[in-house]
């Protein structure tokens, strides 16, 4: 009888573990499906606004499209995981796990490509950013993104601050108050919370870097963002692993071994 009682306890423990894994996966997938739905809705709103003011084409200049794709992908994949875990559908769980694993491997591949072909990737980014800078005042999407990057990462332009010479308003060959200067988002704040002078980058493109180290950020944004990614590689890799790896044992046990 003792053996039968032990078997019953083991059966109850196994059943409890099964339901814990089941509802943990459901909660995880539900959370990310909701996040994906929110991102998708934000992307729809951003795309509607972009269509009203659009003057340029191209995915690089249309972050709303990226939000739409990201949100739709997150929602679709997470929804499959949620339904699969609730209905004990092993095929859906296999699909959920395989897609997550593929996304993880693609991220690793992109990191390796960036590391191995850093110079070529920088050239592509530089060309794209220069094209965006050329139409800086014509496309609000790109303008807002570049302004944010320049302020967040304390940088200016793509490869260097002189990239702004390709803009017809900032070119040294043009006339007007912006000629031969850079946007105020390139300027160094002298004190936290101070009101920025929008003409603080006046007549900076024709000066040497050493003359400008206390006025504007002379480092290009490609290098600034690249350094930030390298400095935070371990943290980013840890976040990705923490999202994927905890699911592996549960998905394996729940999706591949559990009989329907």
Tab-separated table of C-alpha atoms in Angstrom:
chain	number	residue	atom	x	y	z
A	1	UNK	CA	0.000	0.000	0.000
A	2	UNK	CA	2.919	2.271	0.740
A	3	UNK	CA	4.115	1.857	-2.833
A	4	UNK	CA	0.661	2.712	-4.141
A	5	UNK	CA	0.522	5.816	-1.952
A	6	UNK	CA	3.946	6.911	-3.169
A	7	UNK	CA	2.858	6.438	-6.761
A	8	UNK	CA	-0.253	8.532	-6.121
A	9	UNK	CA	1.794	11.333	-4.599
A	10	UNK	CA	4.178	11.254	-7.535
A	11	UNK	CA	1.212	11.370	-9.876
A	12	UNK	CA	-0.224	14.376	-8.067
A	13	UNK	CA	3.156	16.119	-8.096
A	14	UNK	CA	3.488	15.434	-11.832
A	15	UNK	CA	-0.008	16.760	-12.475
A	16	UNK	CA	0.691	19.866	-10.385
A	17	UNK	CA	3.923	20.504	-12.300
A	18	UNK	CA	2.079	20.060	-15.571
A	19	UNK	CA	-0.553	22.666	-14.685
A	20	UNK	CA	2.080	25.070	-13.342
A	21	UNK	CA	3.996	24.866	-16.618
A	22	UNK	CA	0.761	25.107	-18.619
A	23	UNK	CA	-0.476	28.295	-16.984
A	24	UNK	CA	2.997	29.853	-16.772
A	25	UNK	CA	3.395	29.466	-20.545
A	26	UNK	CA	-0.130	30.764	-21.099
A	27	UNK	CA	0.534	33.839	-18.967
A	28	UNK	CA	3.871	34.471	-20.685
A	29	UNK	CA	2.390	34.151	-24.185
A	30	UNK	CA	-0.666	36.244	-23.260
A	31	UNK	CA	1.526	39.045	-21.918
A	32	UNK	CA	3.615	39.209	-25.081
A	33	UNK	CA	0.579	38.950	-27.345
A	34	UNK	CA	-0.888	42.000	-25.582
A	35	UNK	CA	2.419	43.875	-25.912
A	36	UNK	CA	2.516	42.965	-29.597
A	37	UNK	CA	-1.058	44.183	-30.047
A	38	UNK	CA	-0.208	47.518	-28.390
A	39	UNK	CA	2.872	47.959	-30.615
A	40	UNK	CA	0.761	47.086	-33.659
A	41	UNK	CA	-1.856	49.713	-32.720
A	42	UNK	CA	0.866	52.325	-32.183
A	43	UNK	CA	2.281	51.396	-35.585
A	44	UNK	CA	-1.133	51.866	-37.218
A	45	UNK	CA	-1.485	55.308	-35.639
A	46	UNK	CA	2.072	56.278	-36.650
A	47	UNK	CA	1.528	55.054	-40.211
A	48	UNK	CA	-1.721	57.042	-40.529
A	49	UNK	CA	0.128	60.167	-39.387
A	50	UNK	CA	3.032	59.391	-41.719
A	51	UNK	CA	0.724	59.081	-44.703
A	52	UNK	CA	-0.626	62.570	-43.985
A	53	UNK	CA	2.812	64.201	-44.092
A	54	UNK	CA	4.857	61.740	-46.164
A	55	UNK	CA	7.290	63.195	-48.658
A	56	UNK	CA	9.812	60.331	-48.875
A	57	UNK	CA	9.627	56.596	-49.476
A	58	UNK	CA	11.635	53.750	-48.013
A	59	UNK	CA	11.543	51.543	-44.935
A	60	UNK	CA	14.517	53.330	-43.415
A	61	UNK	CA	12.506	56.521	-43.353
A	62	UNK	CA	9.284	54.796	-42.238
A	63	UNK	CA	9.681	53.480	-38.679
A	64	UNK	CA	5.889	53.108	-38.497
A	65	UNK	CA	6.196	50.173	-40.906
A	66	UNK	CA	8.772	48.567	-38.614
A	67	UNK	CA	6.400	48.969	-35.657
A	68	UNK	CA	3.598	47.363	-37.659
A	69	UNK	CA	5.727	44.360	-38.607
A	70	UNK	CA	7.168	43.978	-35.109
A	71	UNK	CA	3.776	44.212	-33.419
A	72	UNK	CA	2.110	41.820	-35.864
A	73	UNK	CA	4.914	39.259	-35.509
A	74	UNK	CA	4.895	39.433	-31.700
A	75	UNK	CA	1.119	39.095	-31.557
A	76	UNK	CA	0.916	36.204	-34.037
A	77	UNK	CA	3.708	34.162	-32.449
A	78	UNK	CA	2.545	34.775	-28.872
A	79	UNK	CA	-1.067	34.022	-29.793
A	80	UNK	CA	0.007	30.647	-31.182
A	81	UNK	CA	1.845	29.908	-27.919
A	82	UNK	CA	-1.113	31.013	-25.805
A	83	UNK	CA	-3.674	28.901	-27.690
A	84	UNK	CA	-1.301	25.946	-27.878
A	85	UNK	CA	-0.690	25.932	-24.135
A	86	UNK	CA	-4.384	26.323	-23.257
A	87	UNK	CA	-5.516	23.585	-25.649
A	88	UNK	CA	-2.567	21.247	-25.020
A	89	UNK	CA	-1.793	21.358	-28.739
A	90	UNK	CA	1.707	20.012	-29.224
A	91	UNK	CA	1.956	21.125	-32.873
A	92	UNK	CA	1.214	24.753	-31.969
A	93	UNK	CA	3.695	24.602	-29.086
A	94	UNK	CA	6.339	23.167	-31.378
A	95	UNK	CA	5.662	26.027	-33.798
A	96	UNK	CA	5.867	28.562	-30.946
A	97	UNK	CA	9.165	27.186	-29.684
A	98	UNK	CA	10.700	26.830	-33.167
A	99	UNK	CA	9.794	30.422	-34.112
A	100	UNK	CA	11.275	31.747	-30.855
A	101	UNK	CA	14.421	29.702	-31.447
A	102	UNK	CA	14.646	30.992	-35.035
A	103	UNK	CA	14.306	34.604	-33.843
A	104	UNK	CA	17.041	33.979	-31.249
A	105	UNK	CA	19.374	32.488	-33.883
A	106	UNK	CA	18.669	35.345	-36.310
A	107	UNK	CA	19.612	37.850	-33.595
A	108	UNK	CA	22.879	36.003	-33.004
A	109	UNK	CA	23.530	35.894	-36.749
A	110	UNK	CA	22.928	39.641	-37.092
A	111	UNK	CA	25.329	40.311	-34.223
A	112	UNK	CA	27.987	38.140	-35.877
A	113	UNK	CA	27.449	39.857	-39.246
A	114	UNK	CA	27.784	43.264	-37.552
A	115	UNK	CA	31.016	42.184	-35.850
A	116	UNK	CA	32.570	40.487	-38.913
A	117	UNK	CA	31.457	43.022	-41.531
A	118	UNK	CA	31.541	46.115	-39.329
A	119	UNK	CA	33.204	48.329	-41.943
A	120	UNK	CA	30.766	47.367	-44.724
A	121	UNK	CA	27.759	47.764	-42.413
A	122	UNK	CA	28.983	51.185	-41.320
A	123	UNK	CA	29.257	52.220	-44.976
A	124	UNK	CA	25.645	51.150	-45.595
A	125	UNK	CA	24.419	52.979	-42.486
A	126	UNK	CA	26.426	56.063	-43.418
A	127	UNK	CA	24.921	56.180	-46.900
A	128	UNK	CA	21.382	55.768	-45.509
A	129	UNK	CA	21.879	58.406	-42.819
A	130	UNK	CA	23.335	60.860	-45.324
A	131	UNK	CA	20.281	60.384	-47.508
A	132	UNK	CA	18.101	61.057	-44.473
A	133	UNK	CA	20.115	64.128	-43.510
A	134	UNK	CA	19.742	65.465	-47.043
A	135	UNK	CA	15.941	65.435	-46.549
A	136	UNK	CA	16.013	66.121	-42.805
A	137	UNK	CA	13.396	68.886	-42.860
A	138	UNK	CA	11.137	67.049	-45.316
A	139	UNK	CA	10.489	63.883	-43.313
A	140	UNK	CA	9.297	64.177	-39.720
A	141	UNK	CA	9.830	60.474	-38.975
A	142	UNK	CA	13.536	60.567	-39.750
A	143	UNK	CA	13.958	63.994	-38.166
A	144	UNK	CA	12.484	62.841	-34.846
A	145	UNK	CA	14.558	59.655	-34.810
A	146	UNK	CA	17.830	61.403	-35.616
A	147	UNK	CA	17.154	64.174	-33.092
A	148	UNK	CA	16.522	61.536	-30.416
A	149	UNK	CA	19.677	59.579	-31.321
A	150	UNK	CA	21.869	62.705	-31.380
A	151	UNK	CA	20.635	63.777	-27.946
A	152	UNK	CA	20.547	60.298	-26.397
A	153	UNK	CA	23.990	59.179	-27.583
A	154	UNK	CA	25.711	62.599	-27.592
A	155	UNK	CA	26.613	62.451	-31.266
A	156	UNK	CA	26.139	64.394	-34.489
A	157	UNK	CA	25.574	63.204	-38.047
A	158	UNK	CA	26.343	59.725	-39.347
A	159	UNK	CA	30.089	59.230	-39.573
A	160	UNK	CA	30.906	62.711	-38.212
A	161	UNK	CA	29.349	66.136	-37.681
A	162	UNK	CA	30.408	67.329	-41.167
A	163	UNK	CA	27.803	65.015	-42.704
A	164	UNK	CA	25.376	67.901	-42.210
A	165	UNK	CA	26.989	69.689	-45.133
A	166	UNK	CA	24.869	67.531	-47.497
A	167	UNK	CA	21.689	69.206	-46.217
A	168	UNK	CA	20.705	72.146	-48.465
A	169	UNK	CA	19.880	74.332	-45.440
A	170	UNK	CA	23.052	73.509	-43.477
A	171	UNK	CA	25.477	73.435	-46.388
A	172	UNK	CA	28.238	76.020	-46.253
A	173	UNK	CA	27.316	76.980	-49.827
A	174	UNK	CA	23.817	78.046	-48.831
A	175	UNK	CA	22.613	81.261	-47.237
A	176	UNK	CA	20.482	81.798	-44.172
A	177	UNK	CA	20.874	81.347	-40.405
A	178	UNK	CA	21.376	77.557	-40.672
A	179	UNK	CA	24.169	77.750	-43.254
A	180	UNK	CA	27.390	75.935	-42.341
A	181	UNK	CA	25.891	74.838	-39.013
A	182	UNK	CA	24.299	71.805	-37.353
A	183	UNK	CA	20.928	71.306	-35.613
A	184	UNK	CA	20.664	72.216	-31.958
A	185	UNK	CA	20.329	68.499	-31.051
A	186	UNK	CA	24.061	68.227	-31.799
A	187	UNK	CA	24.916	70.859	-29.182
A	188	UNK	CA	26.382	70.141	-25.748
A	189	UNK	CA	24.193	71.212	-22.847
A	190	UNK	CA	26.199	73.342	-20.474
A	191	UNK	CA	23.851	72.777	-17.531
A	192	UNK	CA	21.052	70.240	-16.874
A	193	UNK	CA	17.616	71.594	-17.712
A	194	UNK	CA	18.863	74.709	-19.476
A	195	UNK	CA	16.868	76.141	-22.381
A	196	UNK	CA	18.747	75.206	-25.535
A	197	UNK	CA	19.672	77.921	-28.002
A	198	UNK	CA	18.396	76.601	-31.343
A	199	UNK	CA	21.257	78.371	-33.167
A	200	UNK	CA	23.983	76.974	-30.915
A	201	UNK	CA	25.450	75.038	-33.868
A	202	UNK	CA	25.892	78.204	-35.949
A	203	UNK	CA	28.960	78.222	-38.224
A	204	UNK	CA	30.499	75.006	-36.903
A	205	UNK	CA	31.017	72.995	-40.091
A	206	UNK	CA	33.962	75.107	-41.229
A	207	UNK	CA	35.828	74.764	-37.933
A	208	UNK	CA	38.257	72.145	-36.673
A	209	UNK	CA	37.148	69.417	-34.263
A	210	UNK	CA	39.276	70.724	-31.387
A	211	UNK	CA	37.574	74.103	-31.608
A	212	UNK	CA	34.156	72.487	-31.178
A	213	UNK	CA	34.632	69.974	-28.349
A	214	UNK	CA	32.837	72.284	-25.890
A	215	UNK	CA	30.155	73.437	-28.330
A	216	UNK	CA	28.802	70.423	-30.238
A	217	UNK	CA	29.249	66.660	-30.228
A	218	UNK	CA	31.790	65.920	-32.932
A	219	UNK	CA	31.509	62.124	-32.762
A	220	UNK	CA	29.290	60.491	-35.414
A	221	UNK	CA	26.183	58.585	-34.359
A	222	UNK	CA	27.240	55.382	-36.132
A	223	UNK	CA	30.283	55.130	-33.872
A	224	UNK	CA	28.378	56.263	-30.771
A	225	UNK	CA	25.590	53.699	-31.190
A	226	UNK	CA	28.118	50.991	-32.125
A	227	UNK	CA	30.109	51.625	-28.946
A	228	UNK	CA	26.916	51.574	-26.876
A	229	UNK	CA	25.903	48.210	-28.357
A	230	UNK	CA	29.334	46.744	-27.664
A	231	UNK	CA	29.357	48.081	-24.100
A	232	UNK	CA	25.884	46.680	-23.485
A	233	UNK	CA	26.295	43.445	-25.435
A	234	UNK	CA	26.389	41.245	-22.352
A	235	UNK	CA	23.289	42.873	-20.879
A	236	UNK	CA	21.388	42.628	-24.181
A	237	UNK	CA	22.433	39.010	-24.670
A	238	UNK	CA	21.396	38.222	-21.096
A	239	UNK	CA	17.942	39.756	-21.624
A	240	UNK	CA	17.383	37.735	-24.793
A	241	UNK	CA	18.514	34.530	-23.074
A	242	UNK	CA	16.356	35.242	-20.032
A	243	UNK	CA	13.315	35.521	-22.321
A	244	UNK	CA	14.010	32.383	-24.344
A	245	UNK	CA	15.837	29.885	-22.149
A	246	UNK	CA	13.289	29.633	-19.289
A	247	UNK	CA	10.726	28.482	-21.836
A	248	UNK	CA	12.833	25.655	-23.227
A	249	UNK	CA	12.385	23.083	-20.396
A	250	UNK	CA	8.699	23.830	-20.040
A	251	UNK	CA	7.987	23.777	-23.774
A	252	UNK	CA	9.995	20.570	-24.169
A	253	UNK	CA	8.198	18.783	-21.330
A	254	UNK	CA	4.779	20.255	-22.009
A	255	UNK	CA	4.732	20.344	-25.776
A	256	UNK	CA	6.761	17.301	-26.797
A	257	UNK	CA	6.245	14.724	-24.060
A	258	UNK	CA	2.754	15.305	-22.752
A	259	UNK	CA	0.184	12.981	-24.272
A	260	UNK	CA	-3.024	14.565	-25.267
